[in-house]
Coordinates of C-alpha atoms and ligand atoms in Angstrom, one line a residue:
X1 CA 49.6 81.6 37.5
X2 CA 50.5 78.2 39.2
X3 CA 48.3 75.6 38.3
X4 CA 45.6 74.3 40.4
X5 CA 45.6 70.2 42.0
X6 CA 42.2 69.4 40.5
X7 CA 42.3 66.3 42.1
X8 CA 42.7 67.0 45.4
X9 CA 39.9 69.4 45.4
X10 CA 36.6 67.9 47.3
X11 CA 33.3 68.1 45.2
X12 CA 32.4 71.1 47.2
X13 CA 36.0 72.7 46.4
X14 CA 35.5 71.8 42.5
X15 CA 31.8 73.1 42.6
X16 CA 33.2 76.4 44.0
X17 CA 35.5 76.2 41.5
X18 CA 33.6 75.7 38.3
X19 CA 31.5 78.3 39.2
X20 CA 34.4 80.5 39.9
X21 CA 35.1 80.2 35.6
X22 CA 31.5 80.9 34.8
X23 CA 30.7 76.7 34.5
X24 CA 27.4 75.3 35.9
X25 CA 27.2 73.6 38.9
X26 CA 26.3 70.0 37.3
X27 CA 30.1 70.5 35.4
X28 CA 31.7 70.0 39.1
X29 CA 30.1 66.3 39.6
X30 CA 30.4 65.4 36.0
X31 CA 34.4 66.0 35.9
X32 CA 34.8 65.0 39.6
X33 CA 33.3 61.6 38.2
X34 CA 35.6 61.2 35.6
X35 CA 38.2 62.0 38.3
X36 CA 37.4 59.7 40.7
X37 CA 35.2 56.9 39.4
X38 CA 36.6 56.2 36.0
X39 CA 40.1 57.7 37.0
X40 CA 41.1 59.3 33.8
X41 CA 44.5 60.9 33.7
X42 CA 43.7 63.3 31.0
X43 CA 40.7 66.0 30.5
X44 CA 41.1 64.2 26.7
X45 CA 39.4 61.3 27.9
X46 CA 35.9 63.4 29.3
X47 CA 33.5 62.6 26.2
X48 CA 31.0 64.7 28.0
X49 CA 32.8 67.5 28.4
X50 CA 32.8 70.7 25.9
X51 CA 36.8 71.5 23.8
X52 CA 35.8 75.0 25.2
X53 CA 35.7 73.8 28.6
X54 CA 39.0 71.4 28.8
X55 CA 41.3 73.9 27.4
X56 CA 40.1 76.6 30.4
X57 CA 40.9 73.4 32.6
X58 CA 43.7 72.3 31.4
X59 CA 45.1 76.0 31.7
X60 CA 44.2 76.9 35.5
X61 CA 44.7 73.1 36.8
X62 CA 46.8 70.0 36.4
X63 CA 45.7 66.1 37.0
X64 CA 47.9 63.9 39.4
X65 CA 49.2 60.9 37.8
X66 CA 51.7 58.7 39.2
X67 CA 54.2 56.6 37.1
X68 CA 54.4 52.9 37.5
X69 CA 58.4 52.4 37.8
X70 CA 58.3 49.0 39.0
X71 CA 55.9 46.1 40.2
X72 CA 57.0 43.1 42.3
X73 CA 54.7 40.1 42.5
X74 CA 54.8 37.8 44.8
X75 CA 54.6 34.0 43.7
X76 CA 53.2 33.0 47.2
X77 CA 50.4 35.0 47.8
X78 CA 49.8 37.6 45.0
X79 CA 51.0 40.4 46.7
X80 CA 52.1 43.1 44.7
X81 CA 54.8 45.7 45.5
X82 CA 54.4 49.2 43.4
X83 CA 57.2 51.6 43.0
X84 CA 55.7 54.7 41.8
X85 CA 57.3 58.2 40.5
X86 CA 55.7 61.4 41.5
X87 CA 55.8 64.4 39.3
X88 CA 58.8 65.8 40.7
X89 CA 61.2 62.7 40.4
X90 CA 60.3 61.5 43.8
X91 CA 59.5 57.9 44.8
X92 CA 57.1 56.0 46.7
X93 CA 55.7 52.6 47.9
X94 CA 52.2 50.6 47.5
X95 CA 51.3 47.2 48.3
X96 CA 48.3 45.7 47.4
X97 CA 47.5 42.2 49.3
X98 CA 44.9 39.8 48.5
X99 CA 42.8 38.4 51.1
X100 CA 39.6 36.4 50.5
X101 CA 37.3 39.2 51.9
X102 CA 39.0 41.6 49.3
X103 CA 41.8 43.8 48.2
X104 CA 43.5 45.6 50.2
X105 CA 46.2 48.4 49.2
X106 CA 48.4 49.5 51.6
X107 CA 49.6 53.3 50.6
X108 CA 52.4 55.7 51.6
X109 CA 51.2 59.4 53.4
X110 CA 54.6 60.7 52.7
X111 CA 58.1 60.9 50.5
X112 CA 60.2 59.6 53.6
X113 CA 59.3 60.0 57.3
X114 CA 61.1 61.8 60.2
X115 CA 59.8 59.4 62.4
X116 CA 63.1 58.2 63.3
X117 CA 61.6 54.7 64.1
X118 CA 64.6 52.2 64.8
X119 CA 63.0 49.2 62.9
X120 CA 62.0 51.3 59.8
X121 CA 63.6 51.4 56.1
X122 CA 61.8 54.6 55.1
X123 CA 63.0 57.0 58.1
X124 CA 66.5 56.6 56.9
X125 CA 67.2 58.9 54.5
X126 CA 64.7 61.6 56.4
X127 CA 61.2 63.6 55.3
X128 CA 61.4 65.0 51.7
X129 CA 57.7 66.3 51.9
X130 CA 54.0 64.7 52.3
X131 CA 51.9 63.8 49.8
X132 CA 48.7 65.6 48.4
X133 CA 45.2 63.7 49.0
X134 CA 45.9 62.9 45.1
X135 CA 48.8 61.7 45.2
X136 CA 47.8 59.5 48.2
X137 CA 44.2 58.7 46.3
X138 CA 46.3 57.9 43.0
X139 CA 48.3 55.1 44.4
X140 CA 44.8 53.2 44.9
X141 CA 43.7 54.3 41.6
X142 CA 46.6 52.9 39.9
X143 CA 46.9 49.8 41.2
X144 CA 43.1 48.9 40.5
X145 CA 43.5 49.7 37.4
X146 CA 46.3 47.4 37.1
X147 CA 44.6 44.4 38.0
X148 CA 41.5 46.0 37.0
X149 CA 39.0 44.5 40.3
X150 CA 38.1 46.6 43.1
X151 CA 39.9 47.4 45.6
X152 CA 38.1 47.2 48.9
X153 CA 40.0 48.1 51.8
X154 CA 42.5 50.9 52.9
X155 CA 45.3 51.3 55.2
X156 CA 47.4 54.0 55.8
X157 CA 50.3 52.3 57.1
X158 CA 53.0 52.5 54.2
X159 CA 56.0 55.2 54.4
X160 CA 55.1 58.5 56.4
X161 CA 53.3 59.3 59.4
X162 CA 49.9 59.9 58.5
X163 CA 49.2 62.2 61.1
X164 CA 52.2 64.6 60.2
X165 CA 50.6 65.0 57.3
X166 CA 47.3 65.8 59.0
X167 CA 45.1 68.1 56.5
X168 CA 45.9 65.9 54.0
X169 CA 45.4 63.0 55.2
X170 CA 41.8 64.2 56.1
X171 CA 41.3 65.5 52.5
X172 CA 42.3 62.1 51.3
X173 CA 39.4 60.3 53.5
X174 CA 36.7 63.2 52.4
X175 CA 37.7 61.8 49.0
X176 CA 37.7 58.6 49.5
X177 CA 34.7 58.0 51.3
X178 CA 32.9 60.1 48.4
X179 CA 29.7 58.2 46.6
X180 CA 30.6 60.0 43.8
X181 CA 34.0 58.4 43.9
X182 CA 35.4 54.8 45.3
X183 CA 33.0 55.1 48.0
X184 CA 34.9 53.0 50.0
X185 CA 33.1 53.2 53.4
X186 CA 34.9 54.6 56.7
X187 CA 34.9 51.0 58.4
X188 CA 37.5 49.8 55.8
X189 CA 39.8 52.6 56.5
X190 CA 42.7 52.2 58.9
X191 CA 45.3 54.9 59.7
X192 CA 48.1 54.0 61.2
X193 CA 50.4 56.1 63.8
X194 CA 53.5 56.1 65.7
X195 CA 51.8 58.4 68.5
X196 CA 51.4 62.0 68.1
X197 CA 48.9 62.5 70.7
X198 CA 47.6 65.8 69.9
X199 CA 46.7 64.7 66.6
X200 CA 45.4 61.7 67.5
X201 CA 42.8 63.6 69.6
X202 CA 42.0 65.9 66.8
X203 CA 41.0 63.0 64.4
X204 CA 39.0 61.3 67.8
X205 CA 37.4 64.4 68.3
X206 CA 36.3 64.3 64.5
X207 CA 33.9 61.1 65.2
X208 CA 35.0 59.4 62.0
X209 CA 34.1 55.3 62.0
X210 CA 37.8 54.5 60.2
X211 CA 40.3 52.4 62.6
X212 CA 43.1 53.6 64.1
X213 CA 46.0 51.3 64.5
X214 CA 48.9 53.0 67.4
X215 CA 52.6 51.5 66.4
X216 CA 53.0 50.5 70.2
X217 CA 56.4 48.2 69.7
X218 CA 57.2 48.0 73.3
X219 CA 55.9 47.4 76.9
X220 CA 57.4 50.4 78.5
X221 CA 58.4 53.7 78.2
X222 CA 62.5 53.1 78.5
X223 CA 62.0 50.4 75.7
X224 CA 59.9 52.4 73.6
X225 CA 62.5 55.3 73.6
X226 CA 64.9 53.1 72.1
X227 CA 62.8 52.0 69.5
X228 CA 61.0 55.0 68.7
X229 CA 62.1 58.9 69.3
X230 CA 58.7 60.0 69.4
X231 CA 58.8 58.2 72.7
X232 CA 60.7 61.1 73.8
X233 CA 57.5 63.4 73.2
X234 CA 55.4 61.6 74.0
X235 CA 55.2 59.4 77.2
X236 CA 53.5 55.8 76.5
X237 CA 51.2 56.0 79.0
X238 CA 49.4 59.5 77.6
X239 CA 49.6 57.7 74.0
X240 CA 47.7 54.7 75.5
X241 CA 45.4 57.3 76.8
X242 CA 44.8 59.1 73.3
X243 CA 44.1 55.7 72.1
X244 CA 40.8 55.3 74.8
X245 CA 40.2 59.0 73.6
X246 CA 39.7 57.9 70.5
X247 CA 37.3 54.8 71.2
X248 CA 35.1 56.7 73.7
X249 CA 34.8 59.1 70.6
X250 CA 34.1 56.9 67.8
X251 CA 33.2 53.4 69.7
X252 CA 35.7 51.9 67.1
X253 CA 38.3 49.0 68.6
X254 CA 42.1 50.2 67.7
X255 CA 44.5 48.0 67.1
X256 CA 47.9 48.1 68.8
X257 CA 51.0 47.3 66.0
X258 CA 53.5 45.1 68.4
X259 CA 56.8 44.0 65.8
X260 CA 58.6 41.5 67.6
X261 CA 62.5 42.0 67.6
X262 CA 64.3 39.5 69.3
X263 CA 65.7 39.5 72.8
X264 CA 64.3 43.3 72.5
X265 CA 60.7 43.1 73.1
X266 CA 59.8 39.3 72.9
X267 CA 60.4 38.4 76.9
X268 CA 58.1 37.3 79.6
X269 CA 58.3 40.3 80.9
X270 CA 57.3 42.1 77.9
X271 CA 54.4 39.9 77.8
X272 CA 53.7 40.6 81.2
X273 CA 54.0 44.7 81.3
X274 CA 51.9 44.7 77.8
X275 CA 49.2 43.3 79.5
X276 CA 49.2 45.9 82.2
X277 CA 49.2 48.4 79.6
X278 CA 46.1 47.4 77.7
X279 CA 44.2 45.8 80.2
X280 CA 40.5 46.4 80.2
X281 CA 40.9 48.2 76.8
X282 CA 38.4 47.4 73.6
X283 CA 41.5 46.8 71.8
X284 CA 43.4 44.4 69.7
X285 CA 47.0 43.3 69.4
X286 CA 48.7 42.9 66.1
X287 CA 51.5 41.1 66.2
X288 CA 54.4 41.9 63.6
X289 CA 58.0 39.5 63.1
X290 CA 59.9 42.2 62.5
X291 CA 61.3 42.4 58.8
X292 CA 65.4 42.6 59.3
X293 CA 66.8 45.4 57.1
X294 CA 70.5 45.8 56.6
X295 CA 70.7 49.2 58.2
X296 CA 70.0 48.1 61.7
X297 CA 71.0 44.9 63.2
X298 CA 67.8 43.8 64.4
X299 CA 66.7 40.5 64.2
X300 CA 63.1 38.7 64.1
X301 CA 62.1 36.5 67.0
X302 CA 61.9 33.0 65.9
X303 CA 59.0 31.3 65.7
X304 CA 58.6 29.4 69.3
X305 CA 59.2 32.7 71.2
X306 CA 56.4 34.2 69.0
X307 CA 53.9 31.6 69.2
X308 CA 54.7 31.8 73.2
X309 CA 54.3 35.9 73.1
X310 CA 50.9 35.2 71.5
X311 CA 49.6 32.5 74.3
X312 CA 50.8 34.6 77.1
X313 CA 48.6 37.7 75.8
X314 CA 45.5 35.1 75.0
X315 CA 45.8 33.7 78.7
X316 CA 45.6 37.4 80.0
X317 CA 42.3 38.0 78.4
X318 CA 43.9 40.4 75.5
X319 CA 42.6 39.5 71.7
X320 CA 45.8 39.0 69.3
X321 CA 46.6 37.7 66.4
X322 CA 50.0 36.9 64.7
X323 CA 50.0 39.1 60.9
X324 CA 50.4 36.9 58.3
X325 CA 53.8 38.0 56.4
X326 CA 52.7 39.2 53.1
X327 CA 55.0 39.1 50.0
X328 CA 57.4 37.5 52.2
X329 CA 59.4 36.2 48.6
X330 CA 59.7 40.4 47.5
X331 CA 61.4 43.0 49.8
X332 CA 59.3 42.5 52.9
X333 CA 59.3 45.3 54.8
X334 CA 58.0 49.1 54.1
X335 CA 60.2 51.2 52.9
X336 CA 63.1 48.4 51.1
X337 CA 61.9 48.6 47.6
X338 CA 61.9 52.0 47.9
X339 CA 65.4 52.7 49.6
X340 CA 66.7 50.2 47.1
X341 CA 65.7 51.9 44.2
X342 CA 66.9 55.0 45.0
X343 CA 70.5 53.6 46.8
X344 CA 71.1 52.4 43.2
X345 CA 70.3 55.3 41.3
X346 CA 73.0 57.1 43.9
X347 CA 75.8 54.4 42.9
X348 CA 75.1 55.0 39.1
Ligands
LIG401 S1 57.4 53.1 61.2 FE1 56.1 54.7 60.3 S2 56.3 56.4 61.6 FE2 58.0 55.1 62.1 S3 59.7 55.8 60.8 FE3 58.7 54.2 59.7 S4 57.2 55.2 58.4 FE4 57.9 56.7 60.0

């Protein structure tokens, strides 16, 4: 019999469940506390829970764990970088960033992504497979438990595209969001995509108050194709589209992700057509200097053309800001820590 996630199961699931092996209702909330409010790793550690009872468990179910493999910290600003093994000898990325209104960790939805995004580490090497609402949930977990405060906001914007891994990615904010659980609330959720319109609908559609940041990256469509193959299935015009979809919907601002690579998408021009593109839009502009990785030979736009970018938006009425590079002293950019690890275990 192959052993049930227990920790990707909702409280409704686990209730279902328990009562499935002839346990009382109460049991579900119980365990699903010890899950996901004390985060234990083992049914060991549930004092309140009978011998009888966590041998049945441990028989028909398993407990997500991640390994801690490596931490970077940065000496600048705190950030911390968290390499983490899966059970199946896979690895993945978390950051967690410190800002005065709180922590924020930033986790992966997938091993990999098949995104195919020109500026990206963690498409290179392709999609292994996406990650279960625990595994996702775990990486939060972990690293609050490392620095043992609370962790207080959550973006989806590490490797994987959220939204390819849709079901579980919905799982993960049912869990979550849970008041038996972190009960982190919806607002302090963002979930970043690259632009798969239909999915992007489905989550509008779904009225949920989290934030949903679109990986724009360029002013047109013929730029964004060279940037991004999902440009090629999506026009930018009908992802701009899912985007006031999704505020009529929910009523939530979403953020546009714009990494500046220079002499690619950091002209006049750029700043001109971006404009067109949002105008009149509840929306906000992120602007990213785009972390160089070996790979590709793109290069960041110095800091005078960026400042300019910024004032150019401003003067058209659009709300931007400039992101703050985080951890800029430990590999920078998604996906590197991650790709580095695993290059070197290749060469061994
Ligand atoms: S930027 Fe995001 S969607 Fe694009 S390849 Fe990288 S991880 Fe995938």
């Amino acid at each position: 019999m192959e052993k049930i996630d227990i920790k990707s199961m909702n409280l409704e699931e686990l209730t279902e469940f328990m009562e499935g092996i002839g346990e009382k209702k109460f049991r579900a909330k119980q365990i699903y506390q010890w899950l996901h409010q004390k985060r234990v790793d083992s049914f060991e550690e549930m004092s309140n829970i009978s011998k009888d009872l966590k041998h049945k468990l441990e028989e028909q179910t398993f407990i997500t764990s991640l390994e801690k493999i490596d931490v970077q910290i940065s000496k600048i600003d705190g950030t911390r970088k968290y390499l983490f093994a899966l059970s199946d000898g896979n690895v993945i990325e978390s950051v967690l960033m410190r800002y005065k209104h709180g922590n924020s960790v930033c986790i992966s939805s997938q091993v990999g992504c098949r995104m195919g995004c020109k500026f990206c580490a963690s498409t290179l090497d392709g999609l292994v497979r996406g990650l279960t609402p625990a595994e996702m949930m775990d990486q939060i977990y972990k690293i609050g438990k490392d620095i043992d405060e609370r962790i207080s906001n959550v973006v989806v914007m590490g490797t994987g595209e959220p939204m390819d891994n849709f079901d579980n990615l919905i799982k993960f904010i049912t869990l979550l969001t849970d008041e038996n659980g972190l009960n982190i609330s919806q607002r302090n959720l963002t979930v970043s995509t690259c632009g798969l319109v239909p999915k992007m609908k489905q989550l509008a559609d779904m009225k949920l108050q989290i934030t949903l940041a679109l990986s724009l990256h360029a002013s047109n469509q013929e730029k964004r194709k060279t940037l991004m193959p999902v440009a090629n299935s999506f026009d930018i015009h009908e992802v701009i589209d899912a985007c006031k979809y999704y505020f009529e919907k929910t009523n939530r601002r979403v953020t546009f992700e714009y990494s500046l690579v220079g002499g690619v998408n950091d002209t006049d021009e750029d700043a001109k057509e971006l404009t067109e593109l949002v105008k009149g839009m509840n929306c906000h502009i992120n602007l990213i200097p785009v972390n160089p990785i070996k790979e590709r030979d793109f290069v960041q736009s110095n800091a005078k053309v960026i400042s300019a970018f910024k004032n150019k938006l401003e003067k058209n009425g659009i709300n931007v800001t400039i992101r703050r590079e985080m951890g800029r002293d430990i590999d920078g950019a998604c996906g590197q820590l991650r790709k580095k690890y695993i290059d070197r275990k290749e060469t061994k």
